[in-house]
Amino acid sequence: MRLLLVEDDDHVAAALSAVLARHGFDVVHARSGEEALQALLPGETAPFGVVLLDLGLPDQDGYEVCGKIRKRGSTPVIMVTARADVRSRIHGLNLGADDYVVKPYDTGELIARIHAVIRRPPSGAAEGPADSELRLGSVRIELPTRQVSVDGSTVQLTRKEFDLLALLAQRPGVVFRREQIISEVWRTSWEGTGRTLEVHVASLRSKLHMPALIETVRGVGYRLVAPAA
């Protein structure tokens, strides 16, 4: 698996590259946003399986780089930053990031997050029930094409956001435990993913402009409240 590490600090990049290499990744290091975008251009080498993107770059803001990467293709992007507030995380997800890791982080957690975003979508979220389309009021979820629209307008979701919405939408009103959601969407039991789940829920509420669509069941998990038709 080829991994593009976008990090302007050579000492940090060298240490992290060594760890990633021990876990089987072929790491390519880019020191700026422009280097990263050039590395992602189609070429003779195998495509990257994931991009590890630091936001503090010398030539351009990491958010801007993420947006450009997403416009070019669907390569998974994990943002790495010291910005820990939820608003920053949601902004990153809105730009197309698949996950968001806050410094300082445990390398074991980082590896788990990388493996989580490069796995194929859960079969349940991709295939769904017998019907290939779910309708919840003005929300339309097309499972085969992984497209979501509200009142006919397409809503751009990341892969994990779609998987999460599709999972909840298949059983409206049913409470899904946090552990169950993390297992089925992220395919991991890594406890650090809990915060990522919260951010993805917040991002879905924001993108769909329906803050009441996904209800938090305190101490248990989440459920989808079907809107009126």
mmCIF file of C-alpha atoms in Angstrom:
data_model
loop_
_atom_site.group_PDB
_atom_site.id
_atom_site.type_symbol
_atom_site.label_atom_id
_atom_site.label_comp_id
_atom_site.label_asym_id
_atom_site.label_seq_id
_atom_site.Cartn_x
_atom_site.Cartn_y
_atom_site.Cartn_z
ATOM 1 C CA MET A 1 0.000 0.000 0.000
ATOM 2 C CA ARG A 2 1.468 3.346 -1.097
ATOM 3 C CA LEU A 3 0.921 6.211 1.339
ATOM 4 C CA LEU A 4 1.528 9.900 0.680
ATOM 5 C CA LEU A 5 2.768 11.681 3.800
ATOM 6 C CA VAL A 6 2.378 15.462 3.532
ATOM 7 C CA GLU A 7 4.486 16.962 6.313
ATOM 8 C CA ASP A 8 6.852 19.941 6.233
ATOM 9 C CA ASP A 9 8.855 18.898 9.317
ATOM 10 C CA ASP A 10 11.556 16.482 8.134
ATOM 11 C CA HIS A 11 12.217 15.090 11.626
ATOM 12 C CA VAL A 12 8.543 14.281 12.198
ATOM 13 C CA ALA A 13 8.241 12.832 8.696
ATOM 14 C CA ALA A 14 11.318 10.608 9.134
ATOM 15 C CA ALA A 15 10.092 9.176 12.435
ATOM 16 C CA LEU A 16 6.565 8.603 11.166
ATOM 17 C CA SER A 17 7.791 7.122 7.874
ATOM 18 C CA ALA A 18 9.831 4.564 9.802
ATOM 19 C CA VAL A 19 6.780 3.524 11.830
ATOM 20 C CA LEU A 20 4.569 3.308 8.757
ATOM 21 C CA ALA A 21 7.183 1.288 6.875
ATOM 22 C CA ARG A 22 7.248 -1.259 9.701
ATOM 23 C CA HIS A 23 3.506 -1.682 9.171
ATOM 24 C CA GLY A 24 3.939 -2.423 5.491
ATOM 25 C CA PHE A 25 3.366 0.992 3.919
ATOM 26 C CA ASP A 26 5.423 2.335 1.033
ATOM 27 C CA VAL A 27 5.730 5.973 2.119
ATOM 28 C CA VAL A 28 6.298 8.909 -0.210
ATOM 29 C CA HIS A 29 7.084 12.187 1.571
ATOM 30 C CA ALA A 30 5.855 15.571 0.298
ATOM 31 C CA ARG A 31 7.006 18.714 2.133
ATOM 32 C CA SER A 32 4.403 21.123 0.748
ATOM 33 C CA GLY A 33 0.939 21.249 -0.705
ATOM 34 C CA GLU A 34 2.287 21.702 -4.220
ATOM 35 C CA GLU A 35 4.579 18.676 -3.867
ATOM 36 C CA ALA A 36 1.613 16.637 -2.661
ATOM 37 C CA LEU A 37 -0.585 17.663 -5.582
ATOM 38 C CA GLN A 38 2.212 16.884 -8.054
ATOM 39 C CA ALA A 39 2.742 13.463 -6.476
ATOM 40 C CA LEU A 40 -0.953 12.678 -6.920
ATOM 41 C CA LEU A 41 -0.940 13.361 -10.646
ATOM 42 C CA PRO A 42 -1.597 10.221 -12.717
ATOM 43 C CA GLY A 43 1.628 8.508 -13.692
ATOM 44 C CA GLU A 44 3.323 5.195 -14.239
ATOM 45 C CA THR A 45 3.544 4.344 -10.546
ATOM 46 C CA ALA A 46 0.751 2.707 -8.577
ATOM 47 C CA PRO A 47 -1.823 5.126 -7.117
ATOM 48 C CA PHE A 48 -1.759 6.037 -3.444
ATOM 49 C CA GLY A 49 -4.042 4.154 -1.097
ATOM 50 C CA VAL A 50 -4.275 7.004 1.401
ATOM 51 C CA VAL A 51 -2.994 10.554 2.007
ATOM 52 C CA LEU A 52 -1.841 11.594 5.481
ATOM 53 C CA LEU A 53 -2.183 15.379 5.316
ATOM 54 C CA ASP A 54 -0.739 17.787 7.881
ATOM 55 C CA LEU A 55 -2.635 21.092 7.829
ATOM 56 C CA GLY A 56 0.303 23.338 8.766
ATOM 57 C CA LEU A 57 2.021 23.539 5.380
ATOM 58 C CA PRO A 58 4.443 26.297 4.278
ATOM 59 C CA ASP A 59 2.920 27.152 0.891
ATOM 60 C CA GLN A 60 -0.847 26.793 1.298
ATOM 61 C CA ASP A 61 -3.450 25.877 3.878
ATOM 62 C CA GLY A 62 -3.977 22.152 4.331
ATOM 63 C CA TYR A 63 -7.732 22.586 3.994
ATOM 64 C CA GLU A 64 -7.182 24.055 0.532
ATOM 65 C CA VAL A 65 -4.959 21.119 -0.403
ATOM 66 C CA CYS A 66 -7.608 18.673 0.789
ATOM 67 C CA GLY A 67 -10.242 20.338 -1.370
ATOM 68 C CA LYS A 68 -7.995 20.098 -4.435
ATOM 69 C CA ILE A 69 -7.222 16.435 -3.735
ATOM 70 C CA ARG A 70 -10.906 15.631 -3.446
ATOM 71 C CA LYS A 71 -11.712 17.352 -6.742
ATOM 72 C CA ARG A 72 -9.132 15.143 -8.450
ATOM 73 C CA GLY A 73 -10.334 11.797 -7.141
ATOM 74 C CA SER A 74 -11.480 9.656 -4.243
ATOM 75 C CA THR A 75 -8.151 8.814 -2.570
ATOM 76 C CA PRO A 76 -8.829 8.622 1.196
ATOM 77 C CA VAL A 77 -7.474 11.629 3.110
ATOM 78 C CA ILE A 78 -6.684 11.727 6.821
ATOM 79 C CA MET A 79 -6.003 15.195 8.188
ATOM 80 C CA VAL A 80 -3.405 15.539 10.933
ATOM 81 C CA THR A 81 -3.428 18.738 12.961
ATOM 82 C CA ALA A 82 -3.226 20.367 16.367
ATOM 83 C CA ARG A 83 -6.621 22.037 15.776
ATOM 84 C CA ALA A 84 -8.811 20.036 18.138
ATOM 85 C CA ASP A 85 -12.101 21.956 18.049
ATOM 86 C CA VAL A 86 -15.141 20.255 16.537
ATOM 87 C CA ARG A 87 -15.749 23.104 14.074
ATOM 88 C CA SER A 88 -12.335 22.546 12.487
ATOM 89 C CA ARG A 89 -12.989 18.821 12.231
ATOM 90 C CA ILE A 90 -16.362 19.347 10.590
ATOM 91 C CA HIS A 91 -14.802 21.824 8.153
ATOM 92 C CA GLY A 92 -12.247 19.185 7.191
ATOM 93 C CA LEU A 93 -14.936 16.558 6.641
ATOM 94 C CA ASN A 94 -16.996 19.023 4.601
ATOM 95 C CA LEU A 95 -14.000 19.418 2.295
ATOM 96 C CA GLY A 96 -13.879 15.676 1.761
ATOM 97 C CA ALA A 97 -11.484 14.372 4.410
ATOM 98 C CA ASP A 98 -12.228 10.803 5.484
ATOM 99 C CA ASP A 99 -10.882 11.218 9.007
ATOM 100 C CA TYR A 100 -9.205 13.725 11.301
ATOM 101 C CA VAL A 101 -6.409 12.961 13.792
ATOM 102 C CA VAL A 102 -5.414 15.484 16.449
ATOM 103 C CA LYS A 103 -1.826 15.935 17.644
ATOM 104 C CA PRO A 104 -0.371 14.554 19.798
ATOM 105 C CA TYR A 105 -1.665 11.140 18.769
ATOM 106 C CA ASP A 106 -0.803 7.569 19.590
ATOM 107 C CA THR A 107 0.825 5.851 16.609
ATOM 108 C CA GLY A 108 -1.236 2.736 17.232
ATOM 109 C CA GLU A 109 -4.406 4.793 16.899
ATOM 110 C CA LEU A 110 -3.098 6.430 13.734
ATOM 111 C CA ILE A 111 -2.380 3.042 12.150
ATOM 112 C CA ALA A 112 -5.868 1.860 13.119
ATOM 113 C CA ARG A 113 -7.405 4.967 11.552
ATOM 114 C CA ILE A 114 -5.436 4.412 8.332
ATOM 115 C CA HIS A 115 -6.589 0.820 8.051
ATOM 116 C CA ALA A 116 -10.170 1.907 8.776
ATOM 117 C CA VAL A 117 -10.359 4.430 5.923
ATOM 118 C CA ILE A 118 -8.769 2.173 3.307
ATOM 119 C CA ARG A 119 -11.111 -0.750 3.929
ATOM 120 C CA ARG A 120 -13.943 -1.210 1.466
ATOM 121 C CA PRO A 121 -17.336 0.113 2.549
ATOM 122 C CA PRO A 122 -19.231 -2.261 4.856
ATOM 123 C CA SER A 123 -21.365 -4.691 2.882
ATOM 124 C CA GLY A 124 -24.471 -3.716 4.792
ATOM 125 C CA ALA A 125 -24.131 -0.043 3.927
ATOM 126 C CA ALA A 126 -23.276 -0.694 0.294
ATOM 127 C CA GLU A 127 -25.877 -3.342 -0.486
ATOM 128 C CA GLY A 128 -28.665 -2.426 1.897
ATOM 129 C CA PRO A 129 -32.040 -4.162 1.930
ATOM 130 C CA ALA A 130 -33.815 -5.611 -1.088
ATOM 131 C CA ASP A 131 -34.610 -2.092 -2.313
ATOM 132 C CA SER A 132 -31.707 -0.222 -3.852
ATOM 133 C CA GLU A 133 -33.035 3.133 -2.701
ATOM 134 C CA LEU A 134 -34.059 4.528 0.677
ATOM 135 C CA ARG A 135 -36.445 7.465 0.996
ATOM 136 C CA LEU A 136 -36.853 9.363 4.230
ATOM 137 C CA GLY A 137 -39.047 12.374 3.653
ATOM 138 C CA SER A 138 -37.065 14.681 1.381
ATOM 139 C CA VAL A 139 -33.907 12.589 1.794
ATOM 140 C CA ARG A 140 -33.101 10.087 -0.964
ATOM 141 C CA ILE A 141 -30.314 7.544 -0.521
ATOM 142 C CA GLU A 142 -29.261 5.544 -3.599
ATOM 143 C CA LEU A 143 -27.317 2.554 -2.322
ATOM 144 C CA PRO A 144 -25.758 1.209 -5.573
ATOM 145 C CA THR A 145 -24.409 4.603 -6.649
ATOM 146 C CA ARG A 146 -23.804 5.855 -3.076
ATOM 147 C CA GLN A 147 -25.566 9.140 -3.858
ATOM 148 C CA VAL A 148 -27.591 11.225 -1.407
ATOM 149 C CA SER A 149 -29.944 14.058 -2.241
ATOM 150 C CA VAL A 150 -32.247 16.365 -0.269
ATOM 151 C CA ASP A 151 -35.202 17.908 -2.112
ATOM 152 C CA GLY A 152 -33.545 16.802 -5.346
ATOM 153 C CA SER A 153 -30.218 18.494 -4.631
ATOM 154 C CA THR A 154 -27.176 16.216 -4.386
ATOM 155 C CA VAL A 155 -25.285 16.266 -1.096
ATOM 156 C CA GLN A 156 -21.594 15.386 -1.256
ATOM 157 C CA LEU A 157 -20.672 12.936 1.492
ATOM 158 C CA THR A 158 -17.421 11.182 2.304
ATOM 159 C CA ARG A 159 -17.421 7.390 2.184
ATOM 160 C CA LYS A 160 -17.733 7.021 5.941
ATOM 161 C CA GLU A 161 -20.481 9.636 6.135
ATOM 162 C CA PHE A 162 -22.465 7.735 3.518
ATOM 163 C CA ASP A 163 -21.894 4.409 5.255
ATOM 164 C CA LEU A 164 -23.040 5.876 8.569
ATOM 165 C CA LEU A 165 -26.174 7.450 7.090
ATOM 166 C CA ALA A 166 -27.078 4.318 5.130
ATOM 167 C CA LEU A 167 -26.695 2.139 8.209
ATOM 168 C CA LEU A 168 -28.995 4.298 10.332
ATOM 169 C CA ALA A 169 -31.479 4.849 7.492
ATOM 170 C CA GLN A 170 -32.078 1.152 6.943
ATOM 171 C CA ARG A 171 -33.824 0.953 10.324
ATOM 172 C CA PRO A 172 -35.354 4.353 11.140
ATOM 173 C CA GLY A 173 -36.247 4.765 14.788
ATOM 174 C CA VAL A 174 -34.001 1.920 15.914
ATOM 175 C CA VAL A 175 -31.216 2.874 18.315
ATOM 176 C CA PHE A 176 -27.775 1.747 17.159
ATOM 177 C CA ARG A 177 -25.207 1.365 19.902
ATOM 178 C CA ARG A 178 -22.001 3.329 19.433
ATOM 179 C CA GLU A 179 -19.977 0.104 19.520
ATOM 180 C CA GLN A 180 -22.178 -1.411 16.812
ATOM 181 C CA ILE A 181 -21.843 1.613 14.545
ATOM 182 C CA ILE A 182 -18.065 1.732 14.949
ATOM 183 C CA SER A 183 -17.848 -2.004 14.241
ATOM 184 C CA GLU A 184 -20.024 -1.895 11.114
ATOM 185 C CA VAL A 185 -18.877 1.410 9.599
ATOM 186 C CA TRP A 186 -15.220 1.572 10.656
ATOM 187 C CA ARG A 187 -14.754 -2.190 11.021
ATOM 188 C CA THR A 188 -12.805 -1.740 14.218
ATOM 189 C CA SER A 189 -13.319 -1.829 17.947
ATOM 190 C CA TRP A 190 -10.659 0.842 18.502
ATOM 191 C CA GLU A 191 -11.987 3.014 21.326
ATOM 192 C CA GLY A 192 -10.397 6.150 19.895
ATOM 193 C CA THR A 193 -12.867 6.008 16.991
ATOM 194 C CA GLY A 194 -15.670 7.175 19.303
ATOM 195 C CA ARG A 195 -14.752 10.821 18.887
ATOM 196 C CA THR A 196 -14.569 10.358 15.121
ATOM 197 C CA LEU A 197 -18.126 9.011 15.191
ATOM 198 C CA GLU A 198 -19.348 12.132 16.991
ATOM 199 C CA VAL A 199 -17.705 14.382 14.418
ATOM 200 C CA HIS A 200 -19.178 12.408 11.498
ATOM 201 C CA VAL A 201 -22.657 12.666 13.016
ATOM 202 C CA ALA A 202 -22.222 16.423 13.425
ATOM 203 C CA SER A 203 -20.995 16.713 9.850
ATOM 204 C CA LEU A 204 -24.002 14.799 8.500
ATOM 205 C CA ARG A 205 -26.397 17.034 10.386
ATOM 206 C CA SER A 206 -24.639 20.067 8.927
ATOM 207 C CA LYS A 207 -24.434 18.846 5.325
ATOM 208 C CA LEU A 208 -28.035 17.655 5.211
ATOM 209 C CA HIS A 209 -29.242 20.811 6.996
ATOM 210 C CA MET A 210 -31.256 18.548 9.277
ATOM 211 C CA PRO A 211 -29.945 18.793 12.842
ATOM 212 C CA ALA A 212 -32.829 16.669 14.144
ATOM 213 C CA LEU A 213 -32.417 13.849 11.611
ATOM 214 C CA ILE A 214 -29.918 11.891 13.735
ATOM 215 C CA GLU A 215 -30.858 11.795 17.394
ATOM 216 C CA THR A 216 -28.316 11.201 20.134
ATOM 217 C CA VAL A 217 -29.508 8.647 22.667
ATOM 218 C CA ARG A 218 -27.459 9.559 25.696
ATOM 219 C CA GLY A 219 -25.276 6.755 26.991
ATOM 220 C CA VAL A 220 -26.311 4.392 24.190
ATOM 221 C CA GLY A 221 -25.799 5.611 20.646
ATOM 222 C CA TYR A 222 -27.759 7.158 17.787
ATOM 223 C CA ARG A 223 -30.959 6.672 15.848
ATOM 224 C CA LEU A 224 -32.378 8.203 12.701
ATOM 225 C CA VAL A 225 -35.646 10.078 13.102
ATOM 226 C CA ALA A 226 -37.449 9.860 9.773
ATOM 227 C CA PRO A 227 -38.643 13.311 8.648
ATOM 228 C CA ALA A 228 -42.219 13.853 7.530
ATOM 229 C CA ALA A 229 -42.816 13.097 3.878
#
